[in-house]
Amino acid sequence: MSRAKVQQALVLSMSTLAFTVCFMVWMMFAVLGVPIKELLQLNETQFGLLAATPVLTGSLVRLPLGMLTDRFGGRVVFFLLMLACVLPIYLIAEATAYWQFLVLGLFVGLAGGSFSVGIAYVAKWFDKDNQGLAMGIFGAGNAGSALTKFLAPALIAYGSWQLVPQVFSAILFITALLFWFFTSDNKAHRVASSVSLGEQLAALKDPAVWRYCQYYSIVFGD
C-alpha cells in the first residue's frame, strides 16, 4: 500500500474514532443530567436548560470551527478542540452548584463542533469519487451519542455519577493523543492565507445554503 493510501486510511479511521468519542462526550448530560437533577433538586426548566446547553454550544461553534479548519488544517484544530474539552469535562465531577454545571456544559458543547472539523478534514484527503464513502464512514461517528447511553449508566451503577466525567475526560485525552500521532497534515488542503474572512463567508449569500441548513436542522435536530 502506498504512503498516500496509508495516510488516507489513518486520517479516516482516527477521525472517525475521534468524532465518535467527541459525540459520546457531547451527549453525556443526556444521562448525567438525571443524577445531577436529583442532587440539586432541579425543576423541569432548569433540567432542560442543563441538557440543552451543550447542544447549543455545539451548534453555534460549527461554522467558526469549520472556517478555522479550512485556514489552519483539520489535524491541529481537531487536536486542540479535544484538548480544550478534557479539563472542563473532568471538572464536572467536582462541580457542586448549578451555575458551575451550566458553565462546564458550554465547554462540553465544544465537542459537538467536531463534526464540522472532521468533515472538512477528511473530505480533502479523498478525490470526488471516494469522498461520499469517506464522509459516510466518518459520519458513523454519530453512534457515539448512543455509546453514551450504554457506558454512562454502567459507570454510574459501578461507582457514582462523578465517575462518568472522570472516565470520559481520560478517554478523550487518550483519543486526542492517538489522533495527533497517527494522522497527517497537508498544507495544500488549507485555504490560501490571502483569502479573507468575508470570502470564507461568501457561501452564506447563496439561498441554497440556508435551505440545506434547514434540511439539516430537521434531520439532525440542532
PDB file of C-alpha atoms in Angstrom:
ATOM      1  CA  MET A   1       0.000   0.000   0.000  1.00  0.00           C
ATOM      2  CA  SER A   2       1.329   3.429  -0.965  1.00  0.00           C
ATOM      3  CA  ARG A   3       2.167   6.057   1.638  1.00  0.00           C
ATOM      4  CA  ALA A   4      -0.713   8.221   0.417  1.00  0.00           C
ATOM      5  CA  LYS A   5      -3.192   5.370   0.886  1.00  0.00           C
ATOM      6  CA  VAL A   6      -1.875   4.706   4.385  1.00  0.00           C
ATOM      7  CA  GLN A   7      -2.284   8.389   5.260  1.00  0.00           C
ATOM      8  CA  GLN A   8      -5.831   8.384   3.907  1.00  0.00           C
ATOM      9  CA  ALA A   9      -6.735   5.266   5.887  1.00  0.00           C
ATOM     10  CA  LEU A  10      -5.261   6.638   9.106  1.00  0.00           C
ATOM     11  CA  VAL A  11      -6.886  10.041   8.683  1.00  0.00           C
ATOM     12  CA  LEU A  12     -10.278   8.443   8.088  1.00  0.00           C
ATOM     13  CA  SER A  13     -10.065   5.844  10.860  1.00  0.00           C
ATOM     14  CA  MET A  14      -8.632   8.160  13.511  1.00  0.00           C
ATOM     15  CA  SER A  15     -11.016  10.993  12.614  1.00  0.00           C
ATOM     16  CA  THR A  16     -13.954   8.600  12.884  1.00  0.00           C
ATOM     17  CA  LEU A  17     -12.705   7.404  16.273  1.00  0.00           C
ATOM     18  CA  ALA A  18     -12.206  10.985  17.480  1.00  0.00           C
ATOM     19  CA  PHE A  19     -15.640  12.007  16.235  1.00  0.00           C
ATOM     20  CA  THR A  20     -17.248   9.021  17.966  1.00  0.00           C
ATOM     21  CA  VAL A  21     -15.608   9.901  21.285  1.00  0.00           C
ATOM     22  CA  CYS A  22     -16.485  13.596  20.900  1.00  0.00           C
ATOM     23  CA  PHE A  23     -20.139  12.755  20.307  1.00  0.00           C
ATOM     24  CA  MET A  24     -20.057  10.385  23.255  1.00  0.00           C
ATOM     25  CA  VAL A  25     -18.842  13.275  25.401  1.00  0.00           C
ATOM     26  CA  TRP A  26     -21.221  15.777  23.804  1.00  0.00           C
ATOM     27  CA  MET A  27     -24.306  13.842  24.845  1.00  0.00           C
ATOM     28  CA  MET A  28     -23.147  12.920  28.346  1.00  0.00           C
ATOM     29  CA  PHE A  29     -25.676  15.222  30.041  1.00  0.00           C
ATOM     30  CA  ALA A  30     -28.480  13.172  28.492  1.00  0.00           C
ATOM     31  CA  VAL A  31     -27.613  10.550  31.116  1.00  0.00           C
ATOM     32  CA  LEU A  32     -25.610  12.528  33.646  1.00  0.00           C
ATOM     33  CA  GLY A  33     -28.364  15.124  33.957  1.00  0.00           C
ATOM     34  CA  VAL A  34     -30.615  12.685  35.822  1.00  0.00           C
ATOM     35  CA  PRO A  35     -28.455  12.239  38.962  1.00  0.00           C
ATOM     36  CA  ILE A  36     -27.487  15.923  38.829  1.00  0.00           C
ATOM     37  CA  LYS A  37     -31.175  16.856  38.761  1.00  0.00           C
ATOM     38  CA  GLU A  38     -31.746  14.771  41.882  1.00  0.00           C
ATOM     39  CA  LEU A  39     -28.631  16.150  43.575  1.00  0.00           C
ATOM     40  CA  LEU A  40     -29.544  19.807  43.022  1.00  0.00           C
ATOM     41  CA  GLN A  41     -33.316  19.345  43.164  1.00  0.00           C
ATOM     42  CA  LEU A  42     -33.760  20.988  39.770  1.00  0.00           C
ATOM     43  CA  ASN A  43     -37.146  21.768  38.295  1.00  0.00           C
ATOM     44  CA  GLU A  44     -38.004  20.759  34.729  1.00  0.00           C
ATOM     45  CA  THR A  45     -36.959  24.125  33.267  1.00  0.00           C
ATOM     46  CA  GLN A  46     -33.569  24.039  34.975  1.00  0.00           C
ATOM     47  CA  PHE A  47     -33.053  20.443  33.917  1.00  0.00           C
ATOM     48  CA  GLY A  48     -33.987  21.234  30.312  1.00  0.00           C
ATOM     49  CA  LEU A  49     -31.561  24.144  30.226  1.00  0.00           C
ATOM     50  CA  LEU A  50     -28.776  21.968  31.607  1.00  0.00           C
ATOM     51  CA  ALA A  51     -29.360  19.282  28.984  1.00  0.00           C
ATOM     52  CA  ALA A  52     -29.650  21.840  26.170  1.00  0.00           C
ATOM     53  CA  THR A  53     -26.533  23.889  26.991  1.00  0.00           C
ATOM     54  CA  PRO A  54     -24.003  21.532  25.315  1.00  0.00           C
ATOM     55  CA  VAL A  55     -26.265  21.174  22.281  1.00  0.00           C
ATOM     56  CA  LEU A  56     -26.483  24.958  21.926  1.00  0.00           C
ATOM     57  CA  THR A  57     -22.720  25.448  22.068  1.00  0.00           C
ATOM     58  CA  GLY A  58     -22.111  22.559  19.707  1.00  0.00           C
ATOM     59  CA  SER A  59     -24.435  24.126  17.156  1.00  0.00           C
ATOM     60  CA  LEU A  60     -23.059  27.663  17.399  1.00  0.00           C
ATOM     61  CA  VAL A  61     -19.377  26.744  17.074  1.00  0.00           C
ATOM     62  CA  ARG A  62     -19.650  24.608  13.968  1.00  0.00           C
ATOM     63  CA  LEU A  63     -19.330  27.406  11.444  1.00  0.00           C
ATOM     64  CA  PRO A  64     -16.324  29.059  13.165  1.00  0.00           C
ATOM     65  CA  LEU A  65     -14.631  25.703  13.646  1.00  0.00           C
ATOM     66  CA  GLY A  66     -15.161  24.796  10.002  1.00  0.00           C
ATOM     67  CA  MET A  67     -13.592  28.081   8.947  1.00  0.00           C
ATOM     68  CA  LEU A  68     -10.641  27.518  11.278  1.00  0.00           C
ATOM     69  CA  THR A  69     -10.207  24.051   9.793  1.00  0.00           C
ATOM     70  CA  ASP A  70     -10.047  25.492   6.285  1.00  0.00           C
ATOM     71  CA  ARG A  71      -7.459  28.040   7.372  1.00  0.00           C
ATOM     72  CA  PHE A  72      -5.229  26.086   9.771  1.00  0.00           C
ATOM     73  CA  GLY A  73      -5.887  22.450   8.900  1.00  0.00           C
ATOM     74  CA  GLY A  74      -8.101  19.812  10.467  1.00  0.00           C
ATOM     75  CA  ARG A  75      -5.361  17.969  12.314  1.00  0.00           C
ATOM     76  CA  VAL A  76      -4.368  20.817  14.604  1.00  0.00           C
ATOM     77  CA  VAL A  77      -7.922  22.159  15.055  1.00  0.00           C
ATOM     78  CA  PHE A  78      -9.344  18.726  15.920  1.00  0.00           C
ATOM     79  CA  PHE A  79      -6.486  18.020  18.340  1.00  0.00           C
ATOM     80  CA  LEU A  80      -6.757  21.365  20.132  1.00  0.00           C
ATOM     81  CA  LEU A  81     -10.543  21.081  20.264  1.00  0.00           C
ATOM     82  CA  MET A  82     -10.331  17.772  22.088  1.00  0.00           C
ATOM     83  CA  LEU A  83      -7.673  19.041  24.468  1.00  0.00           C
ATOM     84  CA  ALA A  84      -9.771  22.123  25.252  1.00  0.00           C
ATOM     85  CA  CYS A  85     -12.602  19.869  26.428  1.00  0.00           C
ATOM     86  CA  VAL A  86     -10.604  17.497  28.641  1.00  0.00           C
ATOM     87  CA  LEU A  87     -10.232  19.640  31.784  1.00  0.00           C
ATOM     88  CA  PRO A  88     -13.781  21.113  31.796  1.00  0.00           C
ATOM     89  CA  ILE A  89     -15.217  17.625  31.439  1.00  0.00           C
ATOM     90  CA  TYR A  90     -13.130  16.340  34.337  1.00  0.00           C
ATOM     91  CA  LEU A  91     -14.154  19.318  36.485  1.00  0.00           C
ATOM     92  CA  ILE A  92     -17.811  18.318  36.177  1.00  0.00           C
ATOM     93  CA  ALA A  93     -17.040  15.676  38.794  1.00  0.00           C
ATOM     94  CA  GLU A  94     -16.001  18.470  41.183  1.00  0.00           C
ATOM     95  CA  ALA A  95     -18.939  20.806  40.470  1.00  0.00           C
ATOM     96  CA  THR A  96     -21.458  21.430  43.246  1.00  0.00           C
ATOM     97  CA  ALA A  97     -23.517  24.442  42.086  1.00  0.00           C
ATOM     98  CA  TYR A  98     -25.982  24.711  39.225  1.00  0.00           C
ATOM     99  CA  TRP A  99     -24.130  27.588  37.550  1.00  0.00           C
ATOM    100  CA  GLN A 100     -20.946  25.521  37.551  1.00  0.00           C
ATOM    101  CA  PHE A 101     -22.641  22.736  35.635  1.00  0.00           C
ATOM    102  CA  LEU A 102     -24.001  25.260  33.125  1.00  0.00           C
ATOM    103  CA  VAL A 103     -20.588  26.844  32.507  1.00  0.00           C
ATOM    104  CA  LEU A 104     -18.875  23.479  32.163  1.00  0.00           C
ATOM    105  CA  GLY A 105     -21.718  22.337  29.912  1.00  0.00           C
ATOM    106  CA  LEU A 106     -20.787  25.095  27.475  1.00  0.00           C
ATOM    107  CA  PHE A 107     -17.325  23.559  27.161  1.00  0.00           C
ATOM    108  CA  VAL A 108     -18.804  20.089  26.763  1.00  0.00           C
ATOM    109  CA  GLY A 109     -20.708  21.524  23.809  1.00  0.00           C
ATOM    110  CA  LEU A 110     -17.456  22.295  22.024  1.00  0.00           C
ATOM    111  CA  ALA A 111     -17.056  18.574  21.430  1.00  0.00           C
ATOM    112  CA  GLY A 112     -20.195  18.695  19.295  1.00  0.00           C
ATOM    113  CA  GLY A 113     -18.416  21.043  16.918  1.00  0.00           C
ATOM    114  CA  SER A 114     -16.071  18.218  15.988  1.00  0.00           C
ATOM    115  CA  PHE A 115     -18.455  17.280  13.192  1.00  0.00           C
ATOM    116  CA  SER A 116     -17.613  20.319  11.059  1.00  0.00           C
ATOM    117  CA  VAL A 117     -13.896  19.912  11.735  1.00  0.00           C
ATOM    118  CA  GLY A 118     -13.802  16.250  10.822  1.00  0.00           C
ATOM    119  CA  ILE A 119     -15.915  16.565   7.691  1.00  0.00           C
ATOM    120  CA  ALA A 120     -13.715  19.341   6.309  1.00  0.00           C
ATOM    121  CA  TYR A 121     -10.548  17.478   7.284  1.00  0.00           C
ATOM    122  CA  VAL A 122     -11.484  14.044   5.937  1.00  0.00           C
ATOM    123  CA  ALA A 123     -13.092  15.181   2.677  1.00  0.00           C
ATOM    124  CA  LYS A 124      -9.935  16.879   1.442  1.00  0.00           C
ATOM    125  CA  TRP A 125      -7.929  13.674   1.687  1.00  0.00           C
ATOM    126  CA  PHE A 126     -10.112  11.919  -0.900  1.00  0.00           C
ATOM    127  CA  ASP A 127     -10.980  12.542  -4.525  1.00  0.00           C
ATOM    128  CA  LYS A 128     -14.554  13.235  -5.572  1.00  0.00           C
ATOM    129  CA  ASP A 129     -15.225   9.613  -6.444  1.00  0.00           C
ATOM    130  CA  ASN A 130     -14.443   8.492  -2.897  1.00  0.00           C
ATOM    131  CA  GLN A 131     -15.477  11.497  -0.821  1.00  0.00           C
ATOM    132  CA  GLY A 132     -19.036  10.289  -0.318  1.00  0.00           C
ATOM    133  CA  LEU A 133     -17.900   6.928   1.069  1.00  0.00           C
ATOM    134  CA  ALA A 134     -15.262   8.557   3.277  1.00  0.00           C
ATOM    135  CA  MET A 135     -17.698  11.079   4.737  1.00  0.00           C
ATOM    136  CA  GLY A 136     -20.288   8.351   5.230  1.00  0.00           C
ATOM    137  CA  ILE A 137     -17.804   6.299   7.248  1.00  0.00           C
ATOM    138  CA  PHE A 138     -16.829   9.378   9.244  1.00  0.00           C
ATOM    139  CA  GLY A 139     -20.481  10.225   9.828  1.00  0.00           C
ATOM    140  CA  ALA A 140     -20.960   6.854  11.512  1.00  0.00           C
ATOM    141  CA  GLY A 141     -19.250   8.503  14.476  1.00  0.00           C
ATOM    142  CA  ASN A 142     -22.722   9.776  15.358  1.00  0.00           C
ATOM    143  CA  ALA A 143     -23.018   6.420  17.092  1.00  0.00           C
ATOM    144  CA  GLY A 144     -21.004   7.991  19.901  1.00  0.00           C
ATOM    145  CA  SER A 145     -24.217   9.512  21.247  1.00  0.00           C
ATOM    146  CA  ALA A 146     -25.679   6.007  21.568  1.00  0.00           C
ATOM    147  CA  LEU A 147     -22.462   4.789  23.182  1.00  0.00           C
ATOM    148  CA  THR A 148     -23.055   7.272  25.991  1.00  0.00           C
ATOM    149  CA  LYS A 149     -26.356   5.607  26.812  1.00  0.00           C
ATOM    150  CA  PHE A 150     -24.579   2.289  27.342  1.00  0.00           C
ATOM    151  CA  LEU A 151     -21.368   3.414  29.025  1.00  0.00           C
ATOM    152  CA  ALA A 152     -22.569   6.221  31.312  1.00  0.00           C
ATOM    153  CA  PRO A 153     -25.286   4.201  33.138  1.00  0.00           C
ATOM    154  CA  ALA A 154     -22.790   1.350  33.599  1.00  0.00           C
ATOM    155  CA  LEU A 155     -20.268   3.712  35.191  1.00  0.00           C
ATOM    156  CA  ILE A 156     -22.931   5.209  37.455  1.00  0.00           C
ATOM    157  CA  ALA A 157     -24.037   1.739  38.541  1.00  0.00           C
ATOM    158  CA  TYR A 158     -20.429   0.673  39.132  1.00  0.00           C
ATOM    159  CA  GLY A 159     -19.403   3.735  41.146  1.00  0.00           C
ATOM    160  CA  SER A 160     -21.095   7.130  41.103  1.00  0.00           C
ATOM    161  CA  TRP A 161     -22.128   9.797  38.610  1.00  0.00           C
ATOM    162  CA  GLN A 162     -18.764  11.538  39.188  1.00  0.00           C
ATOM    163  CA  LEU A 163     -17.077   8.564  37.552  1.00  0.00           C
ATOM    164  CA  VAL A 164     -18.649   9.439  34.196  1.00  0.00           C
ATOM    165  CA  PRO A 165     -16.852  12.770  33.581  1.00  0.00           C
ATOM    166  CA  GLN A 166     -13.630  11.360  35.022  1.00  0.00           C
ATOM    167  CA  VAL A 167     -13.606   8.380  32.651  1.00  0.00           C
ATOM    168  CA  PHE A 168     -14.880  10.367  29.681  1.00  0.00           C
ATOM    169  CA  SER A 169     -12.170  13.015  30.100  1.00  0.00           C
ATOM    170  CA  ALA A 170      -9.497  10.289  30.240  1.00  0.00           C
ATOM    171  CA  ILE A 171     -10.873   8.624  27.105  1.00  0.00           C
ATOM    172  CA  LEU A 172     -10.959  11.962  25.289  1.00  0.00           C
ATOM    173  CA  PHE A 173      -7.377  12.776  26.278  1.00  0.00           C
ATOM    174  CA  ILE A 174      -6.070   9.405  25.089  1.00  0.00           C
ATOM    175  CA  THR A 175      -8.038   9.764  21.855  1.00  0.00           C
ATOM    176  CA  ALA A 176      -6.550  13.213  21.255  1.00  0.00           C
ATOM    177  CA  LEU A 177      -3.026  11.827  21.611  1.00  0.00           C
ATOM    178  CA  LEU A 178      -3.738   8.882  19.314  1.00  0.00           C
ATOM    179  CA  PHE A 179      -5.269  11.219  16.764  1.00  0.00           C
ATOM    180  CA  TRP A 180      -2.251  13.528  16.801  1.00  0.00           C
ATOM    181  CA  PHE A 181       0.336  10.777  16.424  1.00  0.00           C
ATOM    182  CA  PHE A 182      -1.445   8.738  13.759  1.00  0.00           C
ATOM    183  CA  THR A 183      -2.808  11.446  11.447  1.00  0.00           C
ATOM    184  CA  SER A 184      -1.132  13.738   8.953  1.00  0.00           C
ATOM    185  CA  ASP A 185      -1.362  17.320   7.765  1.00  0.00           C
ATOM    186  CA  ASN A 186      -1.315  18.577   4.191  1.00  0.00           C
ATOM    187  CA  LYS A 187      -0.879  22.322   3.839  1.00  0.00           C
ATOM    188  CA  ALA A 188      -2.260  22.114   0.310  1.00  0.00           C
ATOM    189  CA  HIS A 189      -5.671  21.397   1.836  1.00  0.00           C
ATOM    190  CA  ARG A 190      -5.827  24.777   3.562  1.00  0.00           C
ATOM    191  CA  VAL A 191      -7.268  27.925   2.053  1.00  0.00           C
ATOM    192  CA  ALA A 192      -4.685  30.457   0.933  1.00  0.00           C
ATOM    193  CA  SER A 193      -3.623  32.969   3.567  1.00  0.00           C
ATOM    194  CA  SER A 194      -4.770  35.698   1.208  1.00  0.00           C
ATOM    195  CA  VAL A 195      -8.399  34.527   1.464  1.00  0.00           C
ATOM    196  CA  SER A 196     -10.301  36.946   3.686  1.00  0.00           C
ATOM    197  CA  LEU A 197     -12.938  36.197   6.300  1.00  0.00           C
ATOM    198  CA  GLY A 198     -15.543  37.750   4.034  1.00  0.00           C
ATOM    199  CA  GLU A 199     -14.580  35.421   1.206  1.00  0.00           C
ATOM    200  CA  GLN A 200     -14.905  32.419   3.508  1.00  0.00           C
ATOM    201  CA  LEU A 201     -18.401  33.588   4.469  1.00  0.00           C
ATOM    202  CA  ALA A 202     -19.439  34.327   0.882  1.00  0.00           C
ATOM    203  CA  ALA A 203     -21.267  30.994   0.611  1.00  0.00           C
ATOM    204  CA  LEU A 204     -23.831  32.277   3.114  1.00  0.00           C
ATOM    205  CA  LYS A 205     -25.175  34.591   0.417  1.00  0.00           C
ATOM    206  CA  ASP A 206     -26.414  31.570  -1.500  1.00  0.00           C
ATOM    207  CA  PRO A 207     -30.100  30.824  -0.626  1.00  0.00           C
ATOM    208  CA  ALA A 208     -29.441  27.128  -1.258  1.00  0.00           C
ATOM    209  CA  VAL A 209     -27.029  27.043   1.679  1.00  0.00           C
ATOM    210  CA  TRP A 210     -29.746  28.260   4.049  1.00  0.00           C
ATOM    211  CA  ARG A 211     -32.204  25.752   2.595  1.00  0.00           C
ATOM    212  CA  TYR A 212     -29.736  22.913   3.179  1.00  0.00           C
ATOM    213  CA  CYS A 213     -29.224  24.184   6.728  1.00  0.00           C
ATOM    214  CA  GLN A 214     -32.943  23.850   7.354  1.00  0.00           C
ATOM    215  CA  TYR A 215     -32.904  20.307   5.983  1.00  0.00           C
ATOM    216  CA  TYR A 216     -30.035  19.514   8.315  1.00  0.00           C
ATOM    217  CA  SER A 217     -31.799  21.006  11.346  1.00  0.00           C
ATOM    218  CA  ILE A 218     -34.901  18.898  10.652  1.00  0.00           C
ATOM    219  CA  VAL A 219     -32.991  15.649  10.091  1.00  0.00           C
ATOM    220  CA  PHE A 220     -30.316  16.060  12.756  1.00  0.00           C
ATOM    221  CA  GLY A 221     -32.193  18.194  15.230  1.00  0.00           C
ATOM    222  CA  ASP A 222     -29.957  21.193  16.031  1.00  0.00           C
TER     223      ASP A 222
END
